[in-house]
Amino acid sequence: MDVLTDNFALYGKGFLGTVELTFFSSLLALLLGFLMASFRVAPIGSFRVFGTVWVTVLRNTPLTLLFFAVLLGLPRFGLVLPFPVFAVLALGCYTSAFICEALRAGINTVPKGQGEAARSLGMSFGQTLGAVVLPQAFRSVIPPIGSTLIALAKNSAIAGAFSVTELLGTYKTLSELGYSIIWTFVWIAVGYLIITLSISALFAVLEKRWGVAR
């Protein structure tokens, strides 16, 4: 317990850093994932191509490499932002590819006849997607989206290697202070467990309320 009690402020700072990274990256991932899923089922060919390229590139790029590209590459083109913002961009964009595919799988479960009926009533593609298709698709993709965001929370540990304050990075300071590496990582693991179980509980509530009965 000494590792935790003696360094509670340090652990707390790292814990809050991971929570913030997870929260803002999740918002960006959900927004981009929804947009890319819309592109992938859009009637416009160029949108479908863009969505496919986005998903293919990001799903097949190691997250560490994406961090290097964003945190070290973008400043070379004149885009200078705080490192936490770059970390949110890297995590959010990477995770959006998986959110997109989860949503697209849900969209494919909605009978085509419903979309055709909506279009026959004069609804545009956007109206059909937003009012008819996505509400039904969302019900079936709550569990995979929850799992994806849990993975995002754990992936945020990579940000510590790029001078971003997060939970895993606390081990460096504690190791230098001579604390037991085993107990240092035990309390780090407890912190991640709190975050992931919170996300799991949230999506369990969403699934219970809106999920498809099985």
JSON list of C-alpha atoms in Angstrom, two decimals:
[
{"chain": "A", "resi": 1, "resn": "MET", "atom": "CA", "xyz": [0.00, 0.00, 0.00]},
{"chain": "A", "resi": 2, "resn": "ASP", "atom": "CA", "xyz": [2.94, 2.36, 0.57]},
{"chain": "A", "resi": 3, "resn": "VAL", "atom": "CA", "xyz": [3.44, 2.69, -3.18]},
{"chain": "A", "resi": 4, "resn": "LEU", "atom": "CA", "xyz": [-0.10, 4.00, -3.55]},
{"chain": "A", "resi": 5, "resn": "THR", "atom": "CA", "xyz": [-0.42, 6.07, -0.37]},
{"chain": "A", "resi": 6, "resn": "ASP", "atom": "CA", "xyz": [2.98, 7.74, -0.74]},
{"chain": "A", "resi": 7, "resn": "ASN", "atom": "CA", "xyz": [2.36, 8.61, -4.39]},
{"chain": "A", "resi": 8, "resn": "PHE", "atom": "CA", "xyz": [-1.39, 9.05, -4.53]},
{"chain": "A", "resi": 9, "resn": "ALA", "atom": "CA", "xyz": [-1.12, 12.46, -6.25]},
{"chain": "A", "resi": 10, "resn": "LEU", "atom": "CA", "xyz": [1.13, 10.98, -8.96]},
{"chain": "A", "resi": 11, "resn": "TYR", "atom": "CA", "xyz": [-1.22, 8.04, -9.51]},
{"chain": "A", "resi": 12, "resn": "GLY", "atom": "CA", "xyz": [-4.19, 10.40, -9.51]},
{"chain": "A", "resi": 13, "resn": "LYS", "atom": "CA", "xyz": [-2.62, 12.63, -12.13]},
{"chain": "A", "resi": 14, "resn": "GLY", "atom": "CA", "xyz": [-1.85, 9.64, -14.36]},
{"chain": "A", "resi": 15, "resn": "PHE", "atom": "CA", "xyz": [-5.32, 8.18, -13.82]},
{"chain": "A", "resi": 16, "resn": "LEU", "atom": "CA", "xyz": [-7.04, 11.45, -14.77]},
{"chain": "A", "resi": 17, "resn": "GLY", "atom": "CA", "xyz": [-4.75, 11.76, -17.79]},
{"chain": "A", "resi": 18, "resn": "THR", "atom": "CA", "xyz": [-5.82, 8.33, -19.01]},
{"chain": "A", "resi": 19, "resn": "VAL", "atom": "CA", "xyz": [-9.50, 9.13, -18.34]},
{"chain": "A", "resi": 20, "resn": "GLU", "atom": "CA", "xyz": [-9.23, 12.36, -20.35]},
{"chain": "A", "resi": 21, "resn": "LEU", "atom": "CA", "xyz": [-7.42, 10.64, -23.21]},
{"chain": "A", "resi": 22, "resn": "THR", "atom": "CA", "xyz": [-10.02, 7.87, -23.28]},
{"chain": "A", "resi": 23, "resn": "PHE", "atom": "CA", "xyz": [-12.97, 10.26, -23.10]},
{"chain": "A", "resi": 24, "resn": "PHE", "atom": "CA", "xyz": [-11.92, 12.69, -25.83]},
{"chain": "A", "resi": 25, "resn": "SER", "atom": "CA", "xyz": [-10.50, 9.97, -28.07]},
{"chain": "A", "resi": 26, "resn": "SER", "atom": "CA", "xyz": [-13.77, 8.03, -27.73]},
{"chain": "A", "resi": 27, "resn": "LEU", "atom": "CA", "xyz": [-15.80, 11.08, -28.77]},
{"chain": "A", "resi": 28, "resn": "LEU", "atom": "CA", "xyz": [-13.58, 11.59, -31.82]},
{"chain": "A", "resi": 29, "resn": "ALA", "atom": "CA", "xyz": [-13.66, 7.87, -32.68]},
{"chain": "A", "resi": 30, "resn": "LEU", "atom": "CA", "xyz": [-17.46, 7.71, -32.46]},
{"chain": "A", "resi": 31, "resn": "LEU", "atom": "CA", "xyz": [-17.86, 10.85, -34.58]},
{"chain": "A", "resi": 32, "resn": "LEU", "atom": "CA", "xyz": [-15.41, 9.72, -37.28]},
{"chain": "A", "resi": 33, "resn": "GLY", "atom": "CA", "xyz": [-16.65, 6.14, -37.11]},
{"chain": "A", "resi": 34, "resn": "PHE", "atom": "CA", "xyz": [-20.22, 7.28, -37.75]},
{"chain": "A", "resi": 35, "resn": "LEU", "atom": "CA", "xyz": [-19.04, 9.51, -40.61]},
{"chain": "A", "resi": 36, "resn": "MET", "atom": "CA", "xyz": [-16.95, 6.78, -42.25]},
{"chain": "A", "resi": 37, "resn": "ALA", "atom": "CA", "xyz": [-19.74, 4.21, -41.87]},
{"chain": "A", "resi": 38, "resn": "SER", "atom": "CA", "xyz": [-22.05, 6.67, -43.64]},
{"chain": "A", "resi": 39, "resn": "PHE", "atom": "CA", "xyz": [-19.47, 7.09, -46.39]},
{"chain": "A", "resi": 40, "resn": "ARG", "atom": "CA", "xyz": [-19.08, 3.33, -46.82]},
{"chain": "A", "resi": 41, "resn": "VAL", "atom": "CA", "xyz": [-22.80, 2.82, -47.50]},
{"chain": "A", "resi": 42, "resn": "ALA", "atom": "CA", "xyz": [-23.34, 6.09, -49.38]},
{"chain": "A", "resi": 43, "resn": "PRO", "atom": "CA", "xyz": [-24.70, 6.00, -52.95]},
{"chain": "A", "resi": 44, "resn": "ILE", "atom": "CA", "xyz": [-21.81, 8.24, -54.09]},
{"chain": "A", "resi": 45, "resn": "GLY", "atom": "CA", "xyz": [-18.84, 6.21, -55.29]},
{"chain": "A", "resi": 46, "resn": "SER", "atom": "CA", "xyz": [-16.14, 8.69, -54.21]},
{"chain": "A", "resi": 47, "resn": "PHE", "atom": "CA", "xyz": [-17.48, 8.65, -50.64]},
{"chain": "A", "resi": 48, "resn": "ARG", "atom": "CA", "xyz": [-17.40, 4.85, -50.58]},
{"chain": "A", "resi": 49, "resn": "VAL", "atom": "CA", "xyz": [-13.83, 4.83, -51.86]},
{"chain": "A", "resi": 50, "resn": "PHE", "atom": "CA", "xyz": [-12.74, 7.38, -49.24]},
{"chain": "A", "resi": 51, "resn": "GLY", "atom": "CA", "xyz": [-14.38, 5.40, -46.44]},
{"chain": "A", "resi": 52, "resn": "THR", "atom": "CA", "xyz": [-12.82, 2.15, -47.64]},
{"chain": "A", "resi": 53, "resn": "VAL", "atom": "CA", "xyz": [-9.34, 3.66, -47.89]},
{"chain": "A", "resi": 54, "resn": "TRP", "atom": "CA", "xyz": [-9.69, 5.23, -44.43]},
{"chain": "A", "resi": 55, "resn": "VAL", "atom": "CA", "xyz": [-10.65, 1.93, -42.81]},
{"chain": "A", "resi": 56, "resn": "THR", "atom": "CA", "xyz": [-8.13, -0.17, -44.73]},
{"chain": "A", "resi": 57, "resn": "VAL", "atom": "CA", "xyz": [-5.17, 2.10, -43.98]},
{"chain": "A", "resi": 58, "resn": "LEU", "atom": "CA", "xyz": [-5.92, 2.65, -40.29]},
{"chain": "A", "resi": 59, "resn": "ARG", "atom": "CA", "xyz": [-6.86, -0.95, -39.48]},
{"chain": "A", "resi": 60, "resn": "ASN", "atom": "CA", "xyz": [-3.62, -2.18, -41.01]},
{"chain": "A", "resi": 61, "resn": "THR", "atom": "CA", "xyz": [-1.31, 0.44, -39.50]},
{"chain": "A", "resi": 62, "resn": "PRO", "atom": "CA", "xyz": [0.34, -0.27, -36.11]},
{"chain": "A", "resi": 63, "resn": "LEU", "atom": "CA", "xyz": [-0.90, 2.23, -33.55]},
{"chain": "A", "resi": 64, "resn": "THR", "atom": "CA", "xyz": [2.65, 3.08, -32.46]},
{"chain": "A", "resi": 65, "resn": "LEU", "atom": "CA", "xyz": [3.53, 3.99, -36.05]},
{"chain": "A", "resi": 66, "resn": "LEU", "atom": "CA", "xyz": [0.42, 6.17, -36.23]},
{"chain": "A", "resi": 67, "resn": "PHE", "atom": "CA", "xyz": [1.55, 7.98, -33.06]},
{"chain": "A", "resi": 68, "resn": "PHE", "atom": "CA", "xyz": [4.91, 8.67, -34.66]},
{"chain": "A", "resi": 69, "resn": "ALA", "atom": "CA", "xyz": [3.22, 9.92, -37.83]},
{"chain": "A", "resi": 70, "resn": "VAL", "atom": "CA", "xyz": [0.88, 12.26, -35.95]},
{"chain": "A", "resi": 71, "resn": "LEU", "atom": "CA", "xyz": [3.07, 13.51, -33.09]},
{"chain": "A", "resi": 72, "resn": "LEU", "atom": "CA", "xyz": [6.28, 13.82, -35.09]},
{"chain": "A", "resi": 73, "resn": "GLY", "atom": "CA", "xyz": [5.02, 14.17, -38.66]},
{"chain": "A", "resi": 74, "resn": "LEU", "atom": "CA", "xyz": [2.31, 16.83, -38.45]},
{"chain": "A", "resi": 75, "resn": "PRO", "atom": "CA", "xyz": [4.55, 19.50, -36.85]},
{"chain": "A", "resi": 76, "resn": "ARG", "atom": "CA", "xyz": [6.78, 19.25, -39.93]},
{"chain": "A", "resi": 77, "resn": "PHE", "atom": "CA", "xyz": [3.83, 20.55, -41.94]},
{"chain": "A", "resi": 78, "resn": "GLY", "atom": "CA", "xyz": [3.31, 23.50, -39.63]},
{"chain": "A", "resi": 79, "resn": "LEU", "atom": "CA", "xyz": [0.60, 21.95, -37.44]},
{"chain": "A", "resi": 80, "resn": "VAL", "atom": "CA", "xyz": [1.88, 22.46, -33.90]},
{"chain": "A", "resi": 81, "resn": "LEU", "atom": "CA", "xyz": [-0.46, 21.40, -31.09]},
{"chain": "A", "resi": 82, "resn": "PRO", "atom": "CA", "xyz": [-0.01, 20.16, -27.50]},
{"chain": "A", "resi": 83, "resn": "PHE", "atom": "CA", "xyz": [1.06, 16.51, -27.36]},
{"chain": "A", "resi": 84, "resn": "PRO", "atom": "CA", "xyz": [-2.17, 15.42, -25.61]},
{"chain": "A", "resi": 85, "resn": "VAL", "atom": "CA", "xyz": [-4.16, 16.78, -28.57]},
{"chain": "A", "resi": 86, "resn": "PHE", "atom": "CA", "xyz": [-1.97, 14.84, -31.00]},
{"chain": "A", "resi": 87, "resn": "ALA", "atom": "CA", "xyz": [-2.48, 11.72, -28.86]},
{"chain": "A", "resi": 88, "resn": "VAL", "atom": "CA", "xyz": [-6.27, 12.18, -29.02]},
{"chain": "A", "resi": 89, "resn": "LEU", "atom": "CA", "xyz": [-6.04, 12.53, -32.81]},
{"chain": "A", "resi": 90, "resn": "ALA", "atom": "CA", "xyz": [-3.97, 9.35, -33.15]},
{"chain": "A", "resi": 91, "resn": "LEU", "atom": "CA", "xyz": [-6.16, 7.27, -30.82]},
{"chain": "A", "resi": 92, "resn": "GLY", "atom": "CA", "xyz": [-9.43, 8.67, -32.16]},
{"chain": "A", "resi": 93, "resn": "CYS", "atom": "CA", "xyz": [-8.58, 8.19, -35.82]},
{"chain": "A", "resi": 94, "resn": "TYR", "atom": "CA", "xyz": [-7.22, 4.69, -35.26]},
{"chain": "A", "resi": 95, "resn": "THR", "atom": "CA", "xyz": [-10.24, 3.54, -33.26]},
{"chain": "A", "resi": 96, "resn": "SER", "atom": "CA", "xyz": [-12.69, 5.17, -35.69]},
{"chain": "A", "resi": 97, "resn": "ALA", "atom": "CA", "xyz": [-11.84, 2.51, -38.29]},
{"chain": "A", "resi": 98, "resn": "PHE", "atom": "CA", "xyz": [-13.04, -0.24, -35.93]},
{"chain": "A", "resi": 99, "resn": "ILE", "atom": "CA", "xyz": [-16.13, 1.76, -34.89]},
{"chain": "A", "resi": 100, "resn": "CYS", "atom": "CA", "xyz": [-16.92, 2.23, -38.57]},
{"chain": "A", "resi": 101, "resn": "GLU", "atom": "CA", "xyz": [-16.80, -1.49, -39.30]},
{"chain": "A", "resi": 102, "resn": "ALA", "atom": "CA", "xyz": [-18.94, -2.29, -36.26]},
{"chain": "A", "resi": 103, "resn": "LEU", "atom": "CA", "xyz": [-21.56, 0.24, -37.39]},
{"chain": "A", "resi": 104, "resn": "ARG", "atom": "CA", "xyz": [-21.42, -1.00, -40.98]},
{"chain": "A", "resi": 105, "resn": "ALA", "atom": "CA", "xyz": [-22.02, -4.54, -39.77]},
{"chain": "A", "resi": 106, "resn": "GLY", "atom": "CA", "xyz": [-25.04, -3.27, -37.84]},
{"chain": "A", "resi": 107, "resn": "ILE", "atom": "CA", "xyz": [-26.32, -1.40, -40.89]},
{"chain": "A", "resi": 108, "resn": "ASN", "atom": "CA", "xyz": [-26.14, -4.60, -42.90]},
{"chain": "A", "resi": 109, "resn": "THR", "atom": "CA", "xyz": [-28.48, -6.30, -40.40]},
{"chain": "A", "resi": 110, "resn": "VAL", "atom": "CA", "xyz": [-31.27, -3.82, -41.21]},
{"chain": "A", "resi": 111, "resn": "PRO", "atom": "CA", "xyz": [-33.52, -5.20, -43.98]},
{"chain": "A", "resi": 112, "resn": "LYS", "atom": "CA", "xyz": [-32.96, -3.36, -47.26]},
{"chain": "A", "resi": 113, "resn": "GLY", "atom": "CA", "xyz": [-36.70, -3.02, -47.67]},
{"chain": "A", "resi": 114, "resn": "GLN", "atom": "CA", "xyz": [-36.86, -0.51, -44.86]},
{"chain": "A", "resi": 115, "resn": "GLY", "atom": "CA", "xyz": [-34.39, 1.79, -46.54]},
{"chain": "A", "resi": 116, "resn": "GLU", "atom": "CA", "xyz": [-36.16, 1.42, -49.86]},
{"chain": "A", "resi": 117, "resn": "ALA", "atom": "CA", "xyz": [-39.50, 2.20, -48.22]},
{"chain": "A", "resi": 118, "resn": "ALA", "atom": "CA", "xyz": [-38.06, 5.34, -46.67]},
{"chain": "A", "resi": 119, "resn": "ARG", "atom": "CA", "xyz": [-36.65, 6.48, -49.99]},
{"chain": "A", "resi": 120, "resn": "SER", "atom": "CA", "xyz": [-39.98, 5.82, -51.69]},
{"chain": "A", "resi": 121, "resn": "LEU", "atom": "CA", "xyz": [-41.58, 8.22, -49.20]},
{"chain": "A", "resi": 122, "resn": "GLY", "atom": "CA", "xyz": [-39.26, 10.95, -50.42]},
{"chain": "A", "resi": 123, "resn": "MET", "atom": "CA", "xyz": [-36.65, 10.78, -47.65]},
{"chain": "A", "resi": 124, "resn": "SER", "atom": "CA", "xyz": [-33.09, 11.65, -48.62]},
{"chain": "A", "resi": 125, "resn": "PHE", "atom": "CA", "xyz": [-30.16, 9.31, -48.03]},
{"chain": "A", "resi": 126, "resn": "GLY", "atom": "CA", "xyz": [-29.17, 11.25, -44.93]},
{"chain": "A", "resi": 127, "resn": "GLN", "atom": "CA", "xyz": [-32.70, 11.18, -43.52]},
{"chain": "A", "resi": 128, "resn": "THR", "atom": "CA", "xyz": [-33.05, 7.47, -44.24]},
{"chain": "A", "resi": 129, "resn": "LEU", "atom": "CA", "xyz": [-29.73, 6.70, -42.60]},
{"chain": "A", "resi": 130, "resn": "GLY", "atom": "CA", "xyz": [-30.30, 8.91, -39.57]},
{"chain": "A", "resi": 131, "resn": "ALA", "atom": "CA", "xyz": [-33.98, 8.25, -38.89]},
{"chain": "A", "resi": 132, "resn": "VAL", "atom": "CA", "xyz": [-34.49, 4.66, -40.07]},
{"chain": "A", "resi": 133, "resn": "VAL", "atom": "CA", "xyz": [-31.30, 2.65, -40.49]},
{"chain": "A", "resi": 134, "resn": "LEU", "atom": "CA", "xyz": [-28.84, 3.82, -37.82]},
{"chain": "A", "resi": 135, "resn": "PRO", "atom": "CA", "xyz": [-31.27, 3.72, -34.86]},
{"chain": "A", "resi": 136, "resn": "GLN", "atom": "CA", "xyz": [-31.89, 0.04, -35.61]},
{"chain": "A", "resi": 137, "resn": "ALA", "atom": "CA", "xyz": [-28.24, -0.68, -36.39]},
{"chain": "A", "resi": 138, "resn": "PHE", "atom": "CA", "xyz": [-27.08, 0.91, -33.14]},
{"chain": "A", "resi": 139, "resn": "ARG", "atom": "CA", "xyz": [-29.09, -1.56, -31.08]},
{"chain": "A", "resi": 140, "resn": "SER", "atom": "CA", "xyz": [-27.14, -4.49, -32.49]},
{"chain": "A", "resi": 141, "resn": "VAL", "atom": "CA", "xyz": [-23.66, -2.94, -32.25]},
{"chain": "A", "resi": 142, "resn": "ILE", "atom": "CA", "xyz": [-23.67, -1.75, -28.64]},
{"chain": "A", "resi": 143, "resn": "PRO", "atom": "CA", "xyz": [-21.49, -4.69, -27.38]},
{"chain": "A", "resi": 144, "resn": "PRO", "atom": "CA", "xyz": [-18.78, -4.46, -30.09]},
{"chain": "A", "resi": 145, "resn": "ILE", "atom": "CA", "xyz": [-18.56, -0.68, -29.76]},
{"chain": "A", "resi": 146, "resn": "GLY", "atom": "CA", "xyz": [-18.15, -1.08, -26.00]},
{"chain": "A", "resi": 147, "resn": "SER", "atom": "CA", "xyz": [-15.36, -3.62, -26.53]},
{"chain": "A", "resi": 148, "resn": "THR", "atom": "CA", "xyz": [-13.66, -1.28, -28.99]},
{"chain": "A", "resi": 149, "resn": "LEU", "atom": "CA", "xyz": [-13.70, 1.63, -26.53]},
{"chain": "A", "resi": 150, "resn": "ILE", "atom": "CA", "xyz": [-12.30, -0.62, -23.80]},
{"chain": "A", "resi": 151, "resn": "ALA", "atom": "CA", "xyz": [-9.44, -1.46, -26.17]},
{"chain": "A", "resi": 152, "resn": "LEU", "atom": "CA", "xyz": [-8.98, 2.28, -26.77]},
{"chain": "A", "resi": 153, "resn": "ALA", "atom": "CA", "xyz": [-8.60, 2.87, -23.02]},
{"chain": "A", "resi": 154, "resn": "LYS", "atom": "CA", "xyz": [-5.81, 0.28, -22.88]},
{"chain": "A", "resi": 155, "resn": "ASN", "atom": "CA", "xyz": [-4.20, 1.56, -26.08]},
{"chain": "A", "resi": 156, "resn": "SER", "atom": "CA", "xyz": [-3.89, 4.99, -24.48]},
{"chain": "A", "resi": 157, "resn": "ALA", "atom": "CA", "xyz": [-0.86, 3.63, -22.60]},
{"chain": "A", "resi": 158, "resn": "ILE", "atom": "CA", "xyz": [1.19, 4.19, -25.77]},
{"chain": "A", "resi": 159, "resn": "ALA", "atom": "CA", "xyz": [0.79, 7.95, -25.30]},
{"chain": "A", "resi": 160, "resn": "GLY", "atom": "CA", "xyz": [3.09, 7.82, -22.27]},
{"chain": "A", "resi": 161, "resn": "ALA", "atom": "CA", "xyz": [6.05, 7.16, -24.56]},
{"chain": "A", "resi": 162, "resn": "PHE", "atom": "CA", "xyz": [5.37, 10.53, -26.23]},
{"chain": "A", "resi": 163, "resn": "SER", "atom": "CA", "xyz": [5.49, 12.75, -23.14]},
{"chain": "A", "resi": 164, "resn": "VAL", "atom": "CA", "xyz": [1.74, 12.59, -22.55]},
{"chain": "A", "resi": 165, "resn": "THR", "atom": "CA", "xyz": [0.60, 12.25, -18.93]},
{"chain": "A", "resi": 166, "resn": "GLU", "atom": "CA", "xyz": [-1.20, 8.93, -18.47]},
{"chain": "A", "resi": 167, "resn": "LEU", "atom": "CA", "xyz": [-1.39, 6.09, -15.98]},
{"chain": "A", "resi": 168, "resn": "LEU", "atom": "CA", "xyz": [1.25, 3.68, -17.27]},
{"chain": "A", "resi": 169, "resn": "GLY", "atom": "CA", "xyz": [3.85, 6.43, -17.44]},
{"chain": "A", "resi": 170, "resn": "THR", "atom": "CA", "xyz": [3.86, 6.74, -13.63]},
{"chain": "A", "resi": 171, "resn": "TYR", "atom": "CA", "xyz": [6.01, 3.60, -13.37]},
{"chain": "A", "resi": 172, "resn": "LYS", "atom": "CA", "xyz": [9.06, 5.49, -14.68]},
{"chain": "A", "resi": 173, "resn": "THR", "atom": "CA", "xyz": [9.00, 8.00, -11.84]},
{"chain": "A", "resi": 174, "resn": "LEU", "atom": "CA", "xyz": [8.24, 5.37, -9.21]},
{"chain": "A", "resi": 175, "resn": "SER", "atom": "CA", "xyz": [10.99, 3.09, -10.50]},
{"chain": "A", "resi": 176, "resn": "GLU", "atom": "CA", "xyz": [13.49, 5.95, -10.23]},
{"chain": "A", "resi": 177, "resn": "LEU", "atom": "CA", "xyz": [12.35, 6.52, -6.64]},
{"chain": "A", "resi": 178, "resn": "GLY", "atom": "CA", "xyz": [13.14, 2.89, -5.80]},
{"chain": "A", "resi": 179, "resn": "TYR", "atom": "CA", "xyz": [9.63, 1.53, -5.27]},
{"chain": "A", "resi": 180, "resn": "SER", "atom": "CA", "xyz": [8.83, -2.12, -5.98]},
{"chain": "A", "resi": 181, "resn": "ILE", "atom": "CA", "xyz": [8.16, -2.55, -9.68]},
{"chain": "A", "resi": 182, "resn": "ILE", "atom": "CA", "xyz": [5.65, -5.31, -8.95]},
{"chain": "A", "resi": 183, "resn": "TRP", "atom": "CA", "xyz": [3.44, -3.20, -6.68]},
{"chain": "A", "resi": 184, "resn": "THR", "atom": "CA", "xyz": [3.86, -0.22, -8.98]},
{"chain": "A", "resi": 185, "resn": "PHE", "atom": "CA", "xyz": [2.31, -2.19, -11.83]},
{"chain": "A", "resi": 186, "resn": "VAL", "atom": "CA", "xyz": [-0.33, -3.76, -9.56]},
{"chain": "A", "resi": 187, "resn": "TRP", "atom": "CA", "xyz": [-1.78, -0.33, -8.77]},
{"chain": "A", "resi": 188, "resn": "ILE", "atom": "CA", "xyz": [-1.47, 0.75, -12.40]},
{"chain": "A", "resi": 189, "resn": "ALA", "atom": "CA", "xyz": [-3.43, -2.37, -13.36]},
{"chain": "A", "resi": 190, "resn": "VAL", "atom": "CA", "xyz": [-6.07, -1.50, -10.75]},
{"chain": "A", "resi": 191, "resn": "GLY", "atom": "CA", "xyz": [-6.43, 1.94, -12.32]},
{"chain": "A", "resi": 192, "resn": "TYR", "atom": "CA", "xyz": [-6.95, 0.50, -15.79]},
{"chain": "A", "resi": 193, "resn": "LEU", "atom": "CA", "xyz": [-9.38, -2.02, -14.34]},
{"chain": "A", "resi": 194, "resn": "ILE", "atom": "CA", "xyz": [-11.48, 0.79, -12.86]},
{"chain": "A", "resi": 195, "resn": "ILE", "atom": "CA", "xyz": [-11.62, 2.55, -16.23]},
{"chain": "A", "resi": 196, "resn": "THR", "atom": "CA", "xyz": [-12.43, -0.52, -18.31]},
{"chain": "A", "resi": 197, "resn": "LEU", "atom": "CA", "xyz": [-15.03, -1.82, -15.85]},
{"chain": "A", "resi": 198, "resn": "SER", "atom": "CA", "xyz": [-16.70, 1.60, -15.86]},
{"chain": "A", "resi": 199, "resn": "ILE", "atom": "CA", "xyz": [-16.93, 1.52, -19.66]},
{"chain": "A", "resi": 200, "resn": "SER", "atom": "CA", "xyz": [-18.22, -2.05, -19.52]},
{"chain": "A", "resi": 201, "resn": "ALA", "atom": "CA", "xyz": [-20.87, -1.08, -16.96]},
{"chain": "A", "resi": 202, "resn": "LEU", "atom": "CA", "xyz": [-21.99, 1.88, -19.08]},
{"chain": "A", "resi": 203, "resn": "PHE", "atom": "CA", "xyz": [-22.45, -0.26, -22.17]},
{"chain": "A", "resi": 204, "resn": "ALA", "atom": "CA", "xyz": [-24.16, -2.97, -20.15]},
{"chain": "A", "resi": 205, "resn": "VAL", "atom": "CA", "xyz": [-26.76, -0.36, -19.16]},
{"chain": "A", "resi": 206, "resn": "LEU", "atom": "CA", "xyz": [-27.09, 0.78, -22.78]},
{"chain": "A", "resi": 207, "resn": "GLU", "atom": "CA", "xyz": [-27.45, -2.80, -23.99]},
{"chain": "A", "resi": 208, "resn": "LYS", "atom": "CA", "xyz": [-30.07, -3.57, -21.35]},
{"chain": "A", "resi": 209, "resn": "ARG", "atom": "CA", "xyz": [-32.07, -0.51, -22.36]},
{"chain": "A", "resi": 210, "resn": "TRP", "atom": "CA", "xyz": [-31.67, -0.46, -26.14]},
{"chain": "A", "resi": 211, "resn": "GLY", "atom": "CA", "xyz": [-29.93, -3.69, -27.16]},
{"chain": "A", "resi": 212, "resn": "VAL", "atom": "CA", "xyz": [-31.50, -6.41, -29.28]},
{"chain": "A", "resi": 213, "resn": "ALA", "atom": "CA", "xyz": [-33.13, -9.09, -27.15]},
{"chain": "A", "resi": 214, "resn": "ARG", "atom": "CA", "xyz": [-31.44, -12.46, -27.65]}
]
